[in-house]
PDB file of C-alpha atoms in Angstrom:
ATOM      1  CA  MET F  12     -19.323  25.469  54.397  1.00  0.00           C
ATOM      2  CA  ASP F  13     -19.022  22.254  56.085  1.00  0.00           C
ATOM      3  CA  GLY F  14     -16.438  19.249  55.629  1.00  0.00           C
ATOM      4  CA  SER F  15     -18.906  17.048  53.861  1.00  0.00           C
ATOM      5  CA  SER F  16     -19.751  20.250  51.257  1.00  0.00           C
ATOM      6  CA  ILE F  17     -16.085  20.766  50.574  1.00  0.00           C
ATOM      7  CA  ILE F  18     -15.525  16.942  50.099  1.00  0.00           C
ATOM      8  CA  ASP F  19     -18.558  16.516  47.798  1.00  0.00           C
ATOM      9  CA  ASP F  20     -17.168  19.625  45.865  1.00  0.00           C
ATOM     10  CA  PHE F  21     -13.957  18.000  45.550  1.00  0.00           C
ATOM     11  CA  LYS F  22     -15.295  14.865  44.314  1.00  0.00           C
ATOM     12  CA  ASN F  23     -17.204  16.686  41.493  1.00  0.00           C
ATOM     13  CA  MET F  24     -14.563  18.394  40.460  1.00  0.00           C
ATOM     14  CA  MET F  25     -12.345  15.147  40.509  1.00  0.00           C
ATOM     15  CA  LYS F  26     -15.111  13.505  38.412  1.00  0.00           C
ATOM     16  CA  LYS F  27     -14.780  16.524  35.836  1.00  0.00           C
ATOM     17  CA  LEU F  28     -11.221  16.400  35.673  1.00  0.00           C
ATOM     18  CA  ILE F  29     -10.956  12.710  35.037  1.00  0.00           C
ATOM     19  CA  THR F  30     -13.821  13.017  32.617  1.00  0.00           C
ATOM     20  CA  TYR F  31     -11.856  15.851  30.737  1.00  0.00           C
ATOM     21  CA  ILE F  32      -8.619  13.860  30.875  1.00  0.00           C
ATOM     22  CA  PHE F  33     -10.380  10.646  29.842  1.00  0.00           C
ATOM     23  CA  LEU F  34     -12.025  12.762  26.896  1.00  0.00           C
ATOM     24  CA  ALA F  35      -8.733  14.541  25.819  1.00  0.00           C
ATOM     25  CA  MET F  36      -6.913  11.124  25.783  1.00  0.00           C
ATOM     26  CA  PHE F  37      -9.836   9.676  23.602  1.00  0.00           C
ATOM     27  CA  SER F  38      -9.734  12.514  21.335  1.00  0.00           C
ATOM     28  CA  CYS F  39      -6.114  12.403  20.836  1.00  0.00           C
ATOM     29  CA  SER F  40      -6.214   8.628  20.478  1.00  0.00           C
ATOM     30  CA  ALA F  41      -9.290   9.003  17.651  1.00  0.00           C
ATOM     31  CA  VAL F  42      -7.269  11.460  15.873  1.00  0.00           C
ATOM     32  CA  GLN F  43      -4.106   9.429  15.785  1.00  0.00           C
ATOM     33  CA  ALA F  44      -6.506   6.773  14.455  1.00  0.00           C
ATOM     34  CA  VAL F  45      -7.555   8.856  11.671  1.00  0.00           C
ATOM     35  CA  GLU F  46      -4.232   9.798  10.742  1.00  0.00           C
ATOM     36  CA  MET F  47      -2.826   6.494  11.119  1.00  0.00           C
ATOM     37  CA  ASN F  48      -5.465   5.268   8.611  1.00  0.00           C
ATOM     38  CA  LYS F  49      -5.001   8.105   6.348  1.00  0.00           C
ATOM     39  CA  ILE F  50      -1.265   7.397   6.459  1.00  0.00           C
ATOM     40  CA  ASN F  51      -2.100   3.061   5.912  1.00  0.00           C
ATOM     41  CA  ARG F  52      -4.369   4.018   2.932  1.00  0.00           C
ATOM     42  CA  TYR F  53      -1.739   6.128   1.481  1.00  0.00           C
ATOM     43  CA  ILE F  54       0.777   3.587   1.577  1.00  0.00           C
ATOM     44  CA  PHE F  55      -1.417   0.723   0.625  1.00  0.00           C
ATOM     45  CA  SER F  56      -2.842   2.860  -2.292  1.00  0.00           C
ATOM     46  CA  ASN F  57       0.861   3.334  -3.673  1.00  0.00           C
ATOM     47  CA  LEU F  58       2.051  -0.187  -3.028  1.00  0.00           C
ATOM     48  CA  TYR F  59      -0.813  -1.313  -5.011  1.00  0.00           C
ATOM     49  CA  ASN F  60      -0.411   0.904  -7.822  1.00  0.00           C
ATOM     50  CA  ASP F  61       3.369  -0.291  -7.840  1.00  0.00           C
ATOM     51  CA  ALA F  62       1.995  -3.966  -7.610  1.00  0.00           C
ATOM     52  CA  VAL F  63      -0.155  -3.521 -10.486  1.00  0.00           C
ATOM     53  CA  ASP F  64       2.908  -1.905 -12.539  1.00  0.00           C
ATOM     54  CA  CYS F  65       4.853  -4.631 -11.915  1.00  0.00           C
ATOM     55  CA  PHE F  66       2.226  -7.359 -12.934  1.00  0.00           C
ATOM     56  CA  VAL F  67       1.606  -5.465 -16.370  1.00  0.00           C
ATOM     57  CA  PHE F  68       5.555  -5.350 -16.554  1.00  0.00           C
ATOM     58  CA  TYR F  69       6.118  -9.321 -16.217  1.00  0.00           C
ATOM     59  CA  GLY F  70       3.135  -9.729 -18.187  1.00  0.00           C
ATOM     60  CA  ILE F  71       4.298  -7.938 -21.189  1.00  0.00           C
ATOM     61  CA  THR F  72       7.943  -8.685 -20.896  1.00  0.00           C
ATOM     62  CA  LYS F  73       6.753 -12.692 -20.575  1.00  0.00           C
ATOM     63  CA  LYS F  74       5.076 -12.567 -23.734  1.00  0.00           C
ATOM     64  CA  ASP F  75       7.810 -10.882 -25.662  1.00  0.00           C
ATOM     65  CA  PHE F  76      10.282 -13.507 -24.338  1.00  0.00           C
ATOM     66  CA  THR F  77       7.711 -16.249 -25.118  1.00  0.00           C
ATOM     67  CA  ASN F  78       7.350 -15.081 -28.581  1.00  0.00           C
ATOM     68  CA  ARG F  79      11.078 -14.901 -29.358  1.00  0.00           C
ATOM     69  CA  ASP F  80      11.968 -18.388 -27.547  1.00  0.00           C
ATOM     70  CA  PRO F  81       9.402 -20.106 -25.721  1.00  0.00           C
ATOM     71  CA  ASN F  82      12.059 -22.229 -24.157  1.00  0.00           C
ATOM     72  CA  ASP F  83      13.709 -19.083 -22.653  1.00  0.00           C
ATOM     73  CA  PRO F  84      14.793 -20.093 -18.974  1.00  0.00           C
ATOM     74  CA  ILE F  85      13.721 -16.286 -18.107  1.00  0.00           C
ATOM     75  CA  ILE F  86      10.186 -17.109 -18.598  1.00  0.00           C
ATOM     76  CA  LYS F  87       9.945 -18.923 -15.628  1.00  0.00           C
ATOM     77  CA  GLU F  88      11.211 -16.112 -13.458  1.00  0.00           C
ATOM     78  CA  LEU F  89       8.950 -13.496 -15.324  1.00  0.00           C
ATOM     79  CA  ASP F  90       5.859 -16.027 -14.718  1.00  0.00           C
ATOM     80  CA  LYS F  91       6.996 -16.134 -10.972  1.00  0.00           C
ATOM     81  CA  GLY F  92       7.257 -12.502 -10.437  1.00  0.00           C
ATOM     82  CA  GLN F  93       3.742 -12.091 -12.273  1.00  0.00           C
ATOM     83  CA  ASN F  94       2.159 -14.400  -9.868  1.00  0.00           C
ATOM     84  CA  ARG F  95       3.646 -12.633  -6.880  1.00  0.00           C
ATOM     85  CA  ALA F  96       2.604  -9.254  -8.113  1.00  0.00           C
ATOM     86  CA  TYR F  97      -0.763 -10.378  -8.917  1.00  0.00           C
ATOM     87  CA  ASP F  98      -0.972 -11.998  -5.327  1.00  0.00           C
ATOM     88  CA  LEU F  99       0.486  -8.637  -4.075  1.00  0.00           C
ATOM     89  CA  PHE F 100      -2.201  -6.652  -5.741  1.00  0.00           C
ATOM     90  CA  MET F 101      -5.110  -8.902  -5.091  1.00  0.00           C
ATOM     91  CA  THR F 102      -4.276  -8.871  -1.455  1.00  0.00           C
ATOM     92  CA  LEU F 103      -4.545  -5.369  -1.441  1.00  0.00           C
ATOM     93  CA  ILE F 104      -7.790  -4.483  -3.268  1.00  0.00           C
ATOM     94  CA  GLU F 105     -10.086  -5.640  -0.426  1.00  0.00           C
ATOM     95  CA  PRO F 106      -8.960  -3.319   2.381  1.00  0.00           C
ATOM     96  CA  LEU F 107      -8.645  -0.424  -0.356  1.00  0.00           C
ATOM     97  CA  GLY F 108     -12.231  -1.202  -1.369  1.00  0.00           C
ATOM     98  CA  ILE F 109     -11.261  -1.758  -4.790  1.00  0.00           C
ATOM     99  CA  SER F 110     -13.556  -4.468  -6.611  1.00  0.00           C
ATOM    100  CA  ARG F 111     -11.618  -7.312  -8.891  1.00  0.00           C
ATOM    101  CA  GLU F 112     -13.567  -5.629 -12.160  1.00  0.00           C
ATOM    102  CA  GLU F 113     -11.767  -2.041 -11.071  1.00  0.00           C
ATOM    103  CA  ALA F 114      -8.546  -3.808 -10.867  1.00  0.00           C
ATOM    104  CA  GLY F 115      -8.866  -5.425 -13.950  1.00  0.00           C
ATOM    105  CA  VAL F 116     -10.010  -2.170 -15.827  1.00  0.00           C
ATOM    106  CA  LYS F 117      -6.610  -0.937 -14.421  1.00  0.00           C
ATOM    107  CA  VAL F 118      -4.424  -3.699 -15.580  1.00  0.00           C
ATOM    108  CA  LYS F 119      -6.050  -3.418 -19.078  1.00  0.00           C
ATOM    109  CA  ALA F 120      -5.634   0.260 -19.334  1.00  0.00           C
ATOM    110  CA  LEU F 121      -1.656  -0.369 -18.586  1.00  0.00           C
ATOM    111  CA  ILE F 122      -1.248  -3.056 -20.978  1.00  0.00           C
ATOM    112  CA  LYS F 123      -2.723  -0.824 -23.404  1.00  0.00           C
ATOM    113  CA  GLN F 124      -0.762   2.260 -22.295  1.00  0.00           C
ATOM    114  CA  ASN F 125       2.492  -0.022 -22.593  1.00  0.00           C
ATOM    115  CA  ALA F 126       1.785  -1.994 -25.458  1.00  0.00           C
ATOM    116  CA  ASN F 127       4.207  -0.623 -28.167  1.00  0.00           C
ATOM    117  CA  THR F 128       6.930  -0.207 -25.261  1.00  0.00           C
ATOM    118  CA  SER F 129       9.961  -2.548 -26.019  1.00  0.00           C
ATOM    119  CA  SER F 130      10.814  -5.056 -23.432  1.00  0.00           C
ATOM    120  CA  LYS F 131      14.258  -3.385 -23.243  1.00  0.00           C
ATOM    121  CA  THR F 132      12.907  -0.133 -22.110  1.00  0.00           C
ATOM    122  CA  LEU F 133      10.455  -2.058 -19.875  1.00  0.00           C
ATOM    123  CA  ILE F 134      13.304  -4.075 -18.153  1.00  0.00           C
ATOM    124  CA  ASN F 135      15.153  -0.669 -17.595  1.00  0.00           C
ATOM    125  CA  GLN F 136      12.208   1.126 -16.138  1.00  0.00           C
ATOM    126  CA  TYR F 137      10.886  -1.676 -13.743  1.00  0.00           C
ATOM    127  CA  GLY F 138      13.068  -4.587 -13.794  1.00  0.00           C
ATOM    128  CA  GLN F 139      15.101  -4.026 -10.600  1.00  0.00           C
ATOM    129  CA  PHE F 140      12.143  -2.406  -9.109  1.00  0.00           C
ATOM    130  CA  CYS F 141       9.907  -5.248  -9.414  1.00  0.00           C
ATOM    131  CA  LYS F 142      12.245  -7.891  -8.736  1.00  0.00           C
ATOM    132  CA  ASP F 143      12.897  -6.003  -5.185  1.00  0.00           C
ATOM    133  CA  LEU F 144       9.211  -4.953  -4.326  1.00  0.00           C
ATOM    134  CA  MET F 145       8.379  -8.993  -5.040  1.00  0.00           C
ATOM    135  CA  ASN F 146      11.243  -9.940  -2.889  1.00  0.00           C
ATOM    136  CA  ASN F 147      10.443  -7.315   0.059  1.00  0.00           C
ATOM    137  CA  GLN F 148       7.615  -4.801   0.450  1.00  0.00           C
ATOM    138  CA  ASP F 149       8.692  -3.540   3.671  1.00  0.00           C
ATOM    139  CA  ASP F 150      11.424  -1.123   1.782  1.00  0.00           C
ATOM    140  CA  ARG F 151       8.507   0.220  -0.271  1.00  0.00           C
ATOM    141  CA  MET F 152       6.255   0.746   2.424  1.00  0.00           C
ATOM    142  CA  ARG F 153       8.809   2.576   4.486  1.00  0.00           C
ATOM    143  CA  TYR F 154       9.246   4.673   1.376  1.00  0.00           C
ATOM    144  CA  TRP F 155       5.657   5.418   0.817  1.00  0.00           C
ATOM    145  CA  LYS F 156       5.221   6.534   4.537  1.00  0.00           C
ATOM    146  CA  LYS F 157       8.192   8.657   4.374  1.00  0.00           C
ATOM    147  CA  LYS F 158       6.562  10.390   1.265  1.00  0.00           C
ATOM    148  CA  TYR F 159       3.197  10.750   2.968  1.00  0.00           C
ATOM    149  CA  LEU F 160       5.190  12.416   5.888  1.00  0.00           C
ATOM    150  CA  GLU F 161       6.891  14.947   3.600  1.00  0.00           C
ATOM    151  CA  GLN F 162       3.705  16.052   2.145  1.00  0.00           C
TER     152      GLN F 162
END
C-alpha cells in the first residue's frame, strides 16, 4: 500500500464520518423539531380552549349584568375581557388549523352548555382565572408546557 492510497482511504473514511455526524445531527434536530411542534400544538390547543372558555364566560356574565342594570360599570370591564379573549382565540385558530366556523360552533356549544349556570357560579369558576389569562398568557403557557412534559 503506498502513501497516496492510505491518504485516499483516510479521506474517504473522514467523508463518511462527517456524513454520519451530519446525518446524526440532522436527525436529532428533526426529532427535536417534531417534539417542539407537538409541545407547541399542545400548548396552543389548550390555550385556545382557555380563551374560548373565557370568551363565553365574559359574554354570559356581561349579558346577565346588562339585564339586571345596563348602567353597571362592571359591564365595561366584562366587555374588555371578552374582546381580549376573542382576540386571543382568534389569533390561535389559524396556527391550529381551526376555521372560524369551527370556532363559532365551539363557542355556541359552550354558551348552550352554560346557559343555565348562574353568573355567581361562573364568576367563582372563571373570574380570576380569565382576568389573569387576559393580562398574561405566559404563565398559562408555562402551565400547559409543564403538563405536557409530565405526560
